[in-house]
PDB file of C-alpha atoms and ligand atoms in Angstrom:
ATOM      1  CA  MET A  22      -4.367  18.518  -7.192  1.00 91.00           C
ATOM      2  CA  PHE A  23      -3.456  16.381 -10.190  1.00 97.00           C
ATOM      3  CA  LYS A  24      -5.868  17.188 -13.020  1.00 96.00           C
ATOM      4  CA  ASP A  25      -4.990  14.082 -15.030  1.00 98.00           C
ATOM      5  CA  LEU A  26      -6.315  11.804 -12.249  1.00 98.00           C
ATOM      6  CA  GLU A  27      -9.856  13.037 -12.855  1.00 97.00           C
ATOM      7  CA  GLY A  28     -11.968  10.127 -14.137  1.00 97.00           C
ATOM      8  CA  LYS A  29      -9.149   7.582 -13.725  1.00 98.00           C
ATOM      9  CA  VAL A  30     -10.234   4.210 -12.331  1.00 98.00           C
ATOM     10  CA  VAL A  31      -8.282   3.325  -9.202  1.00 98.00           C
ATOM     11  CA  VAL A  32      -8.434   0.157  -7.117  1.00 99.00           C
ATOM     12  CA  VAL A  33      -7.159   0.349  -3.525  1.00 99.00           C
ATOM     13  CA  THR A  34      -6.899  -2.897  -1.558  1.00 99.00           C
ATOM     14  CA  GLY A  35      -7.361  -2.952   2.213  1.00 98.00           C
ATOM     15  CA  ALA A  36      -9.007   0.453   1.960  1.00 98.00           C
ATOM     16  CA  SER A  37     -11.400   0.379   4.910  1.00 97.00           C
ATOM     17  CA  SER A  38      -8.749   1.619   7.364  1.00 98.00           C
ATOM     18  CA  GLY A  39      -5.381   3.295   7.804  1.00 98.00           C
ATOM     19  CA  LEU A  40      -3.270   4.065   4.767  1.00 98.00           C
ATOM     20  CA  GLY A  41      -5.642   2.441   2.269  1.00 98.00           C
ATOM     21  CA  ARG A  42      -8.482   4.577   3.577  1.00 98.00           C
ATOM     22  CA  ALA A  43      -6.472   7.806   3.296  1.00 98.00           C
ATOM     23  CA  ILE A  44      -5.255   6.867  -0.190  1.00 98.00           C
ATOM     24  CA  ALA A  45      -8.763   6.026  -1.425  1.00 98.00           C
ATOM     25  CA  LYS A  46     -10.087   9.270   0.027  1.00 98.00           C
ATOM     26  CA  ARG A  47      -7.342  11.335  -1.605  1.00 98.00           C
ATOM     27  CA  PHE A  48      -7.961   9.726  -5.010  1.00 98.00           C
ATOM     28  CA  GLY A  49     -11.646  10.574  -4.483  1.00 97.00           C
ATOM     29  CA  GLN A  50     -10.697  14.206  -3.830  1.00 97.00           C
ATOM     30  CA  GLU A  51      -8.709  14.099  -7.078  1.00 97.00           C
ATOM     31  CA  LYS A  52     -12.030  13.119  -8.765  1.00 97.00           C
ATOM     32  CA  ALA A  53     -10.857   9.631  -9.665  1.00 98.00           C
ATOM     33  CA  LYS A  54     -13.327   6.719  -9.682  1.00 98.00           C
ATOM     34  CA  VAL A  55     -12.323   4.723  -6.643  1.00 98.00           C
ATOM     35  CA  VAL A  56     -12.867   1.025  -6.011  1.00 98.00           C
ATOM     36  CA  ILE A  57     -12.536   0.331  -2.316  1.00 98.00           C
ATOM     37  CA  ASN A  58     -11.578  -3.225  -1.469  1.00 98.00           C
ATOM     38  CA  TYR A  59     -12.411  -4.180   2.091  1.00 98.00           C
ATOM     39  CA  TYR A  60     -11.731  -7.444   3.882  1.00 98.00           C
ATOM     40  CA  LYS A  61     -14.005  -7.537   6.920  1.00 96.00           C
ATOM     41  CA  ASN A  62     -15.215  -4.046   7.743  1.00 95.00           C
ATOM     42  CA  GLU A  63     -18.051  -3.245   5.350  1.00 97.00           C
ATOM     43  CA  GLY A  64     -19.409  -0.486   7.618  1.00 98.00           C
ATOM     44  CA  LYS A  65     -16.129   1.459   7.460  1.00 97.00           C
ATOM     45  CA  SER A  66     -16.066   1.257   3.673  1.00 98.00           C
ATOM     46  CA  ASP A  67     -19.646   2.555   3.503  1.00 98.00           C
ATOM     47  CA  GLU A  68     -18.532   5.484   5.681  1.00 98.00           C
ATOM     48  CA  LEU A  69     -15.606   6.124   3.340  1.00 98.00           C
ATOM     49  CA  ILE A  70     -17.830   6.019   0.249  1.00 98.00           C
ATOM     50  CA  GLY A  71     -20.046   8.602   1.951  1.00 98.00           C
ATOM     51  CA  GLU A  72     -17.052  10.873   2.631  1.00 97.00           C
ATOM     52  CA  ILE A  73     -15.782  10.558  -0.945  1.00 97.00           C
ATOM     53  CA  LYS A  74     -19.223  11.302  -2.402  1.00 96.00           C
ATOM     54  CA  GLU A  75     -19.659  14.248  -0.072  1.00 92.00           C
ATOM     55  CA  ALA A  76     -16.419  15.683  -1.453  1.00 86.00           C
ATOM     56  CA  GLY A  77     -17.814  15.319  -4.986  1.00 85.00           C
ATOM     57  CA  GLY A  78     -15.998  12.063  -5.840  1.00 90.00           C
ATOM     58  CA  GLU A  79     -17.133   8.620  -6.928  1.00 97.00           C
ATOM     59  CA  ALA A  80     -16.531   5.315  -5.125  1.00 98.00           C
ATOM     60  CA  VAL A  81     -17.798   1.761  -4.833  1.00 98.00           C
ATOM     61  CA  LYS A  82     -16.830  -1.092  -2.535  1.00 98.00           C
ATOM     62  CA  VAL A  83     -15.974  -4.732  -3.077  1.00 98.00           C
ATOM     63  CA  GLN A  84     -15.240  -7.391  -0.487  1.00 98.00           C
ATOM     64  CA  GLY A  85     -12.228  -9.615  -1.023  1.00 98.00           C
ATOM     65  CA  ASP A  86      -9.335 -11.407   0.650  1.00 98.00           C
ATOM     66  CA  VAL A  87      -6.137 -10.518  -1.222  1.00 98.00           C
ATOM     67  CA  SER A  88      -4.465 -13.732  -0.112  1.00 98.00           C
ATOM     68  CA  LYS A  89      -6.917 -15.590  -2.381  1.00 98.00           C
ATOM     69  CA  GLU A  90      -6.220 -15.529  -6.109  1.00 98.00           C
ATOM     70  CA  GLU A  91      -9.906 -15.753  -7.065  1.00 98.00           C
ATOM     71  CA  ASP A  92     -10.764 -12.799  -4.780  1.00 99.00           C
ATOM     72  CA  VAL A  93      -8.083 -10.572  -6.307  1.00 98.00           C
ATOM     73  CA  LYS A  94      -9.370 -11.441  -9.778  1.00 98.00           C
ATOM     74  CA  LYS A  95     -12.900 -10.657  -8.575  1.00 98.00           C
ATOM     75  CA  ILE A  96     -11.838  -7.233  -7.213  1.00 98.00           C
ATOM     76  CA  ILE A  97     -10.216  -6.221 -10.504  1.00 98.00           C
ATOM     77  CA  GLN A  98     -13.083  -7.565 -12.608  1.00 98.00           C
ATOM     78  CA  PHE A  99     -15.524  -5.653 -10.409  1.00 98.00           C
ATOM     79  CA  ALA A 100     -13.631  -2.418 -11.115  1.00 98.00           C
ATOM     80  CA  ILE A 101     -13.682  -3.066 -14.853  1.00 98.00           C
ATOM     81  CA  ASP A 102     -17.367  -4.061 -14.862  1.00 98.00           C
ATOM     82  CA  THR A 103     -18.335  -1.016 -12.784  1.00 98.00           C
ATOM     83  CA  TYR A 104     -16.218   1.716 -14.340  1.00 98.00           C
ATOM     84  CA  GLY A 105     -15.229   0.202 -17.703  1.00 98.00           C
ATOM     85  CA  THR A 106     -11.444   0.147 -17.253  1.00 98.00           C
ATOM     86  CA  LEU A 107      -8.524   0.144 -14.810  1.00 99.00           C
ATOM     87  CA  ASP A 108      -5.800   2.798 -14.676  1.00 98.00           C
ATOM     88  CA  VAL A 109      -4.209   2.558 -11.237  1.00 99.00           C
ATOM     89  CA  MET A 110      -3.787  -0.442  -8.951  1.00 99.00           C
ATOM     90  CA  VAL A 111      -2.805   0.336  -5.361  1.00 99.00           C
ATOM     91  CA  ASN A 112      -1.823  -2.925  -3.667  1.00 99.00           C
ATOM     92  CA  ASN A 113      -1.991  -1.723  -0.082  1.00 98.00           C
ATOM     93  CA  ALA A 114      -3.463  -4.493   2.096  1.00 98.00           C
ATOM     94  CA  GLY A 115      -1.007  -5.960   4.568  1.00 98.00           C
ATOM     95  CA  ILE A 116      -0.706  -7.526   8.000  1.00 98.00           C
ATOM     96  CA  GLN A 117       1.973  -8.053  10.640  1.00 97.00           C
ATOM     97  CA  ASN A 118       2.378  -9.846  13.959  1.00 96.00           C
ATOM     98  CA  GLU A 119       5.259 -10.033  16.393  1.00 97.00           C
ATOM     99  CA  VAL A 120       6.790 -13.473  16.993  1.00 98.00           C
ATOM    100  CA  PRO A 121      10.389 -14.405  17.889  1.00 98.00           C
ATOM    101  CA  THR A 122      11.566 -16.344  14.870  1.00 98.00           C
ATOM    102  CA  GLU A 123      12.348 -19.555  16.749  1.00 98.00           C
ATOM    103  CA  GLU A 124       8.623 -19.680  17.590  1.00 98.00           C
ATOM    104  CA  LEU A 125       7.320 -18.480  14.224  1.00 98.00           C
ATOM    105  CA  SER A 126       4.873 -21.095  12.925  1.00 98.00           C
ATOM    106  CA  LEU A 127       4.600 -22.001   9.282  1.00 98.00           C
ATOM    107  CA  ASP A 128       0.961 -20.914   9.505  1.00 98.00           C
ATOM    108  CA  ASP A 129       1.936 -17.393  10.610  1.00 98.00           C
ATOM    109  CA  TRP A 130       4.678 -17.260   7.975  1.00 98.00           C
ATOM    110  CA  ASN A 131       2.289 -18.341   5.201  1.00 98.00           C
ATOM    111  CA  LYS A 132      -0.441 -15.958   6.314  1.00 98.00           C
ATOM    112  CA  VAL A 133       1.832 -12.904   6.153  1.00 98.00           C
ATOM    113  CA  ILE A 134       3.543 -13.937   2.924  1.00 98.00           C
ATOM    114  CA  SER A 135       0.282 -14.810   1.167  1.00 98.00           C
ATOM    115  CA  THR A 136      -1.381 -11.525   2.166  1.00 98.00           C
ATOM    116  CA  ASN A 137       1.544  -9.106   1.832  1.00 98.00           C
ATOM    117  CA  LEU A 138       3.573 -10.609  -1.009  1.00 99.00           C
ATOM    118  CA  THR A 139       1.459 -13.097  -2.957  1.00 99.00           C
ATOM    119  CA  GLY A 140      -1.513 -10.708  -2.784  1.00 98.00           C
ATOM    120  CA  ILE A 141       0.615  -8.014  -4.407  1.00 99.00           C
ATOM    121  CA  PHE A 142       1.953 -10.438  -6.999  1.00 99.00           C
ATOM    122  CA  VAL A 143      -1.555 -11.475  -8.086  1.00 99.00           C
ATOM    123  CA  GLY A 144      -2.888  -7.897  -7.900  1.00 99.00           C
ATOM    124  CA  SER A 145      -0.016  -6.633 -10.050  1.00 99.00           C
ATOM    125  CA  ARG A 146      -0.224  -9.531 -12.501  1.00 99.00           C
ATOM    126  CA  GLU A 147      -3.963  -9.166 -13.062  1.00 98.00           C
ATOM    127  CA  ALA A 148      -3.810  -5.372 -13.390  1.00 99.00           C
ATOM    128  CA  ILE A 149      -0.860  -5.529 -15.782  1.00 99.00           C
ATOM    129  CA  ALA A 150      -2.488  -8.257 -17.911  1.00 98.00           C
ATOM    130  CA  TYR A 151      -5.566  -6.041 -18.331  1.00 98.00           C
ATOM    131  CA  MET A 152      -3.470  -2.945 -19.087  1.00 99.00           C
ATOM    132  CA  LEU A 153      -1.412  -4.817 -21.693  1.00 98.00           C
ATOM    133  CA  LYS A 154      -4.492  -6.206 -23.406  1.00 98.00           C
ATOM    134  CA  ASN A 155      -6.117  -2.773 -23.541  1.00 98.00           C
ATOM    135  CA  ASP A 156      -3.009  -0.721 -24.250  1.00 98.00           C
ATOM    136  CA  ILE A 157      -3.327   1.252 -21.008  1.00 98.00           C
ATOM    137  CA  LYS A 158      -0.222   3.016 -19.740  1.00 98.00           C
ATOM    138  CA  GLY A 159      -1.223   2.438 -16.139  1.00 98.00           C
ATOM    139  CA  SER A 160       0.422   2.720 -12.786  1.00 98.00           C
ATOM    140  CA  ILE A 161       0.939   0.028 -10.146  1.00 99.00           C
ATOM    141  CA  ILE A 162       1.686   1.209  -6.610  1.00 99.00           C
ATOM    142  CA  ASN A 163       2.783  -1.416  -4.130  1.00 99.00           C
ATOM    143  CA  MET A 164       2.759  -0.776  -0.392  1.00 99.00           C
ATOM    144  CA  SER A 165       6.076  -1.827   1.003  1.00 98.00           C
ATOM    145  CA  SER A 166       7.721  -0.501   4.177  1.00 98.00           C
ATOM    146  CA  VAL A 167      11.040   0.765   5.479  1.00 98.00           C
ATOM    147  CA  HIS A 168      11.440  -2.929   6.356  1.00 98.00           C
ATOM    148  CA  GLN A 169      12.121  -3.680   2.719  1.00 98.00           C
ATOM    149  CA  ILE A 170      15.650  -2.604   3.677  1.00 98.00           C
ATOM    150  CA  ILE A 171      15.693  -2.409   7.504  1.00 98.00           C
ATOM    151  CA  PRO A 172      15.871  -5.855   9.148  1.00 98.00           C
ATOM    152  CA  TRP A 173      13.272  -6.338  11.907  1.00 98.00           C
ATOM    153  CA  PRO A 174      13.766  -9.005  14.594  1.00 98.00           C
ATOM    154  CA  HIS A 175      10.509 -10.737  15.646  1.00 98.00           C
ATOM    155  CA  PHE A 176       8.989  -9.719  12.316  1.00 98.00           C
ATOM    156  CA  ALA A 177      11.025 -11.962   9.983  1.00 98.00           C
ATOM    157  CA  HIS A 178       7.982 -12.928   7.900  1.00 98.00           C
ATOM    158  CA  TYR A 179       6.914  -9.275   7.554  1.00 98.00           C
ATOM    159  CA  ALA A 180      10.413  -8.069   6.613  1.00 98.00           C
ATOM    160  CA  ALA A 181      10.772 -10.949   4.128  1.00 99.00           C
ATOM    161  CA  SER A 182       7.433 -10.017   2.539  1.00 99.00           C
ATOM    162  CA  LYS A 183       8.434  -6.358   2.183  1.00 98.00           C
ATOM    163  CA  GLY A 184      11.877  -7.186   0.794  1.00 98.00           C
ATOM    164  CA  GLY A 185      10.076  -9.420  -1.698  1.00 99.00           C
ATOM    165  CA  ILE A 186       7.718  -6.607  -2.684  1.00 99.00           C
ATOM    166  CA  LYS A 187      10.717  -4.391  -3.488  1.00 99.00           C
ATOM    167  CA  MET A 188      12.324  -6.916  -5.845  1.00 98.00           C
ATOM    168  CA  LEU A 189       8.987  -7.970  -7.352  1.00 99.00           C
ATOM    169  CA  SER A 190       8.135  -4.339  -8.118  1.00 99.00           C
ATOM    170  CA  GLU A 191      11.560  -3.547  -9.581  1.00 99.00           C
ATOM    171  CA  THR A 192      11.351  -6.619 -11.798  1.00 99.00           C
ATOM    172  CA  LEU A 193       7.859  -5.739 -13.017  1.00 99.00           C
ATOM    173  CA  ALA A 194       8.960  -2.156 -13.668  1.00 99.00           C
ATOM    174  CA  LEU A 195      11.737  -3.416 -15.925  1.00 98.00           C
ATOM    175  CA  GLU A 196       9.558  -5.996 -17.638  1.00 98.00           C
ATOM    176  CA  PHE A 197       6.696  -3.643 -18.489  1.00 99.00           C
ATOM    177  CA  ALA A 198       8.454  -0.309 -19.034  1.00 98.00           C
ATOM    178  CA  PRO A 199       8.393  -0.906 -22.809  1.00 98.00           C
ATOM    179  CA  HIS A 200       4.581  -0.843 -22.565  1.00 98.00           C
ATOM    180  CA  GLY A 201       4.516   2.393 -20.566  1.00 98.00           C
ATOM    181  CA  ILE A 202       3.272   0.669 -17.417  1.00 99.00           C
ATOM    182  CA  ARG A 203       4.968   2.101 -14.319  1.00 99.00           C
ATOM    183  CA  VAL A 204       5.495   0.077 -11.144  1.00 99.00           C
ATOM    184  CA  ASN A 205       6.681   1.708  -7.916  1.00 99.00           C
ATOM    185  CA  CYS A 206       6.715   1.126  -4.167  1.00 99.00           C
ATOM    186  CA  LEU A 207       5.703   3.325  -1.283  1.00 99.00           C
ATOM    187  CA  ALA A 208       7.729   2.628   1.850  1.00 99.00           C
ATOM    188  CA  PRO A 209       6.239   4.232   4.951  1.00 98.00           C
ATOM    189  CA  GLY A 210       8.082   4.419   8.248  1.00 98.00           C
ATOM    190  CA  ALA A 211       5.973   4.780  11.405  1.00 98.00           C
ATOM    191  CA  ILE A 212       2.515   6.059  10.550  1.00 98.00           C
ATOM    192  CA  ASN A 213      -0.448   6.652  12.806  1.00 96.00           C
ATOM    193  CA  THR A 214      -2.793   3.789  11.737  1.00 96.00           C
ATOM    194  CA  PRO A 215      -4.597   0.869  13.420  1.00 92.00           C
ATOM    195  CA  ILE A 216      -1.614  -1.442  12.711  1.00 91.00           C
ATOM    196  CA  ASN A 217       0.392   0.613  15.268  1.00 92.00           C
ATOM    197  CA  LYS A 218      -2.433   1.502  17.653  1.00 91.00           C
ATOM    198  CA  GLU A 219      -1.246  -0.680  20.497  1.00 90.00           C
ATOM    199  CA  LYS A 220       2.387   0.413  20.235  1.00 91.00           C
ATOM    200  CA  PHE A 221       1.652   4.138  20.034  1.00 93.00           C
ATOM    201  CA  SER A 222      -0.812   4.024  22.923  1.00 94.00           C
ATOM    202  CA  ASP A 223       2.175   3.167  25.187  1.00 94.00           C
ATOM    203  CA  PRO A 224       4.086   6.466  25.698  1.00 94.00           C
ATOM    204  CA  ALA A 225       7.406   4.678  26.370  1.00 95.00           C
ATOM    205  CA  ALA A 226       7.139   2.573  23.202  1.00 94.00           C
ATOM    206  CA  LYS A 227       6.168   5.658  21.194  1.00 95.00           C
ATOM    207  CA  GLU A 228       9.182   7.547  22.590  1.00 96.00           C
ATOM    208  CA  GLU A 229      11.472   4.695  21.485  1.00 95.00           C
ATOM    209  CA  VAL A 230      10.077   4.915  17.956  1.00 96.00           C
ATOM    210  CA  LEU A 231      10.435   8.710  17.872  1.00 97.00           C
ATOM    211  CA  LYS A 232      14.159   8.325  18.608  1.00 95.00           C
ATOM    212  CA  MET A 233      14.461   6.552  15.244  1.00 96.00           C
ATOM    213  CA  ILE A 234      12.810   9.381  13.309  1.00 98.00           C
ATOM    214  CA  PRO A 235      14.941  12.442  12.485  1.00 97.00           C
ATOM    215  CA  LEU A 236      11.824  14.572  11.870  1.00 98.00           C
ATOM    216  CA  ASN A 237      10.743  13.554  15.399  1.00 97.00           C
ATOM    217  CA  LYS A 238       7.120  12.837  14.625  1.00 97.00           C
ATOM    218  CA  ILE A 239       4.897   9.929  13.725  1.00 97.00           C
ATOM    219  CA  GLY A 240       3.602  10.252  10.165  1.00 98.00           C
ATOM    220  CA  GLU A 241      -0.035  10.728   9.256  1.00 98.00           C
ATOM    221  CA  PRO A 242      -1.835   8.574   6.656  1.00 98.00           C
ATOM    222  CA  GLU A 243      -2.521  11.681   4.551  1.00 98.00           C
ATOM    223  CA  GLU A 244       1.250  12.157   4.126  1.00 98.00           C
ATOM    224  CA  VAL A 245       1.444   8.729   2.493  1.00 98.00           C
ATOM    225  CA  ALA A 246      -1.683   9.385   0.423  1.00 98.00           C
ATOM    226  CA  ALA A 247      -0.081  12.556  -0.988  1.00 98.00           C
ATOM    227  CA  ALA A 248       2.801  10.450  -2.310  1.00 98.00           C
ATOM    228  CA  ALA A 249       0.414   7.867  -3.781  1.00 98.00           C
ATOM    229  CA  VAL A 250      -1.507  10.373  -5.902  1.00 98.00           C
ATOM    230  CA  TRP A 251       1.719  11.973  -7.117  1.00 98.00           C
ATOM    231  CA  LEU A 252       3.144   8.576  -8.127  1.00 98.00           C
ATOM    232  CA  ALA A 253      -0.062   7.758 -10.026  1.00 98.00           C
ATOM    233  CA  SER A 254      -0.160  11.124 -11.794  1.00 98.00           C
ATOM    234  CA  GLU A 255       1.439  12.348 -15.009  1.00 98.00           C
ATOM    235  CA  GLU A 256       3.782  14.435 -12.856  1.00 98.00           C
ATOM    236  CA  ALA A 257       5.571  11.161 -12.102  1.00 98.00           C
ATOM    237  CA  SER A 258       5.563  10.031 -15.744  1.00 98.00           C
ATOM    238  CA  TYR A 259       9.329   9.350 -15.720  1.00 98.00           C
ATOM    239  CA  VAL A 260       9.308   7.442 -12.417  1.00 98.00           C
ATOM    240  CA  THR A 261       9.327   3.653 -12.433  1.00 99.00           C
ATOM    241  CA  GLY A 262      11.056   0.869 -10.531  1.00 98.00           C
ATOM    242  CA  THR A 263      11.688   3.049  -7.535  1.00 98.00           C
ATOM    243  CA  THR A 264      10.655   3.315  -3.904  1.00 98.00           C
ATOM    244  CA  LEU A 265       9.434   6.497  -2.343  1.00 98.00           C
ATOM    245  CA  TYR A 266      10.280   6.439   1.369  1.00 98.00           C
ATOM    246  CA  ILE A 267       7.823   8.357   3.514  1.00 98.00           C
ATOM    247  CA  ASP A 268       9.540   7.859   6.814  1.00 98.00           C
ATOM    248  CA  GLY A 269      10.621  11.186   8.364  1.00 98.00           C
ATOM    249  CA  GLY A 270      14.206  10.163   7.651  1.00 98.00           C
ATOM    250  CA  MET A 271      14.078   6.770   9.407  1.00 98.00           C
ATOM    251  CA  THR A 272      16.106   5.105   6.654  1.00 98.00           C
ATOM    252  CA  ASN A 273      18.720   7.858   6.824  1.00 97.00           C
ATOM    253  CA  TYR A 274      20.825   6.341   9.644  1.00 96.00           C
ATOM    254  CA  PRO A 275      19.339   8.429  12.513  1.00 95.00           C
ATOM    255  CA  SER A 276      21.859   6.961  14.983  1.00 93.00           C
ATOM    256  CA  PHE A 277      24.483   9.139  13.255  1.00 94.00           C
ATOM    257  CA  GLN A 278      22.533  12.332  14.028  1.00 91.00           C
ATOM    258  CA  ALA A 279      24.402  15.179  15.781  1.00 88.00           C
ATOM    259  CA  GLY A 280      27.765  14.002  14.500  1.00 92.00           C
ATOM    260  CA  LYS A 281      27.739  10.631  16.313  1.00 91.00           C
ATOM    261  CA  GLY A 282      29.648   7.715  14.915  1.00 88.00           C
TER     262      GLY A 282
HETATM  263  P1  NAD B  17      -4.269  -1.222   8.778  1.00 80.83           P
HETATM  264  O1  NAD B  17      -4.260  -2.428   9.642  1.00 80.83           O
HETATM  265  O2  NAD B  17      -5.142  -0.092   9.142  1.00 80.83           O
HETATM  266  O3  NAD B  17      -4.597  -1.589   7.285  1.00 80.83           O
HETATM  267  C1  NAD B  17      -4.429  -2.835   6.705  1.00 80.83           C
HETATM  268  C2  NAD B  17      -5.644  -3.074   5.844  1.00 80.83           C
HETATM  269  O4  NAD B  17      -5.469  -4.293   5.129  1.00 80.83           O
HETATM  270  C3  NAD B  17      -6.922  -3.230   6.685  1.00 80.83           C
HETATM  271  O5  NAD B  17      -7.940  -2.458   6.112  1.00 80.83           O
HETATM  272  C4  NAD B  17      -7.240  -4.708   6.588  1.00 80.83           C
HETATM  273  O6  NAD B  17      -8.621  -5.006   6.649  1.00 80.83           O
HETATM  274  C5  NAD B  17      -6.664  -5.035   5.221  1.00 80.83           C
HETATM  275  N1  NAD B  17      -6.385  -6.459   5.068  1.00 80.83           N
HETATM  276  C6  NAD B  17      -5.714  -7.281   5.904  1.00 80.83           C
HETATM  277  N2  NAD B  17      -5.701  -8.533   5.412  1.00 80.83           N
HETATM  278  C7  NAD B  17      -6.374  -8.485   4.234  1.00 80.83           C
HETATM  279  C8  NAD B  17      -6.699  -9.436   3.261  1.00 80.83           C
HETATM  280  N3  NAD B  17      -6.329 -10.716   3.384  1.00 80.83           N
HETATM  281  N4  NAD B  17      -7.396  -9.042   2.170  1.00 80.83           N
HETATM  282  C9  NAD B  17      -7.788  -7.749   2.014  1.00 80.83           C
HETATM  283  N5  NAD B  17      -7.495  -6.800   2.922  1.00 80.83           N
HETATM  284  C10 NAD B  17      -6.806  -7.169   4.004  1.00 80.83           C
HETATM  285  O7  NAD B  17      -2.747  -0.763   8.720  1.00 80.83           O
HETATM  286  P2  NAD B  17      -2.015   0.236   7.719  1.00 80.83           P
HETATM  287  O8  NAD B  17      -0.929   0.844   8.492  1.00 80.83           O
HETATM  288  O9  NAD B  17      -2.977   1.106   7.018  1.00 80.83           O
HETATM  289  O10 NAD B  17      -1.354  -0.780   6.679  1.00 80.83           O
HETATM  290  C11 NAD B  17      -1.506  -0.667   5.284  1.00 80.83           C
HETATM  291  C12 NAD B  17      -0.244  -1.128   4.586  1.00 80.83           C
HETATM  292  O11 NAD B  17       0.818  -0.221   4.938  1.00 80.83           O
HETATM  293  C13 NAD B  17       0.252  -2.514   4.968  1.00 80.83           C
HETATM  294  O12 NAD B  17       0.730  -3.164   3.808  1.00 80.83           O
HETATM  295  C14 NAD B  17       1.394  -2.230   5.928  1.00 80.83           C
HETATM  296  O13 NAD B  17       2.357  -3.252   5.949  1.00 80.83           O
HETATM  297  C15 NAD B  17       1.954  -0.962   5.310  1.00 80.83           C
HETATM  298  N6  NAD B  17       2.777  -0.172   6.215  1.00 80.83           N
HETATM  299  C16 NAD B  17       2.240   0.508   7.273  1.00 80.83           C
HETATM  300  C17 NAD B  17       3.079   1.242   8.103  1.00 80.83           C
HETATM  301  C18 NAD B  17       2.547   2.024   9.260  1.00 80.83           C
HETATM  302  O14 NAD B  17       3.362   2.548  10.053  1.00 80.83           O
HETATM  303  N7  NAD B  17       1.262   2.162   9.453  1.00 80.83           N
HETATM  304  C19 NAD B  17       4.448   1.283   7.860  1.00 80.83           C
HETATM  305  C20 NAD B  17       4.957   0.588   6.781  1.00 80.83           C
HETATM  306  C21 NAD B  17       4.122  -0.132   5.963  1.00 80.83           C
END
């Protein structure tokens, strides 16, 4: 538990499922005031609010499409209007779809870039502008992926968005460090969430993924959430402009395992 997170106001985008859900829940357990952004699944966010309240936490929900500038502004304003301030912005919402690049339409490209990268840009900009104006030494946590450094054929738009998140976050970290605002990335590997449901339901595909993970297991959303609360806490007060990989060693050249190479 991180005592300093108690009472902090935290926005989590795309929080009705997967990693966002686990992160919002964990902040709730830390007794933060959690603003759950959902896109389409209001029922799931109501369920999550119930779970957080049952555990003694506080949470509210707000609908919004992070690919729309006015919606991101609305989400942040809602947090400020409801809880009076903003301390932590977790830009988590993201999408992916598999398309060989020679068939990748501009529509698909724009959809992924506007949700994954532009959404994080606007979310970070709006949160930072509020923190600057109110002298808040806040924390911005941007959901990247191991694909911010691992190329991924058939997912060129996704990999480009995640690479962009890395450089955007590092730039913001440098720009706003003098104000005490920290900006970091979380980079999960293969985690058990709806985004991977189809792939992991096929035992052969799951086996292929496991071969790329030195710890030989698919991660759980709670393992990413644990990193998120640490990054937001005072325990990480000297950490900015970095990426925390939560990937079971996937980025550690697993093909060299057992002395190969
Ligand atoms: P998920 O599909 O369960 O979660 C994505 C969430 O984003 C959903 O709740 C969805 O409703 C929301 N969302 C999608 N478009 C949105 C929009 N326009 N506006 C607001 N919300 C929107 O999958 P997940 O695994 O929890 O993914 C969360 C983040 O983690 C994504 O950014 C993803 O790229 C990243 N990630 C996941 C993994 C993994 O293995 N699960 C690995 C690396 C990175």
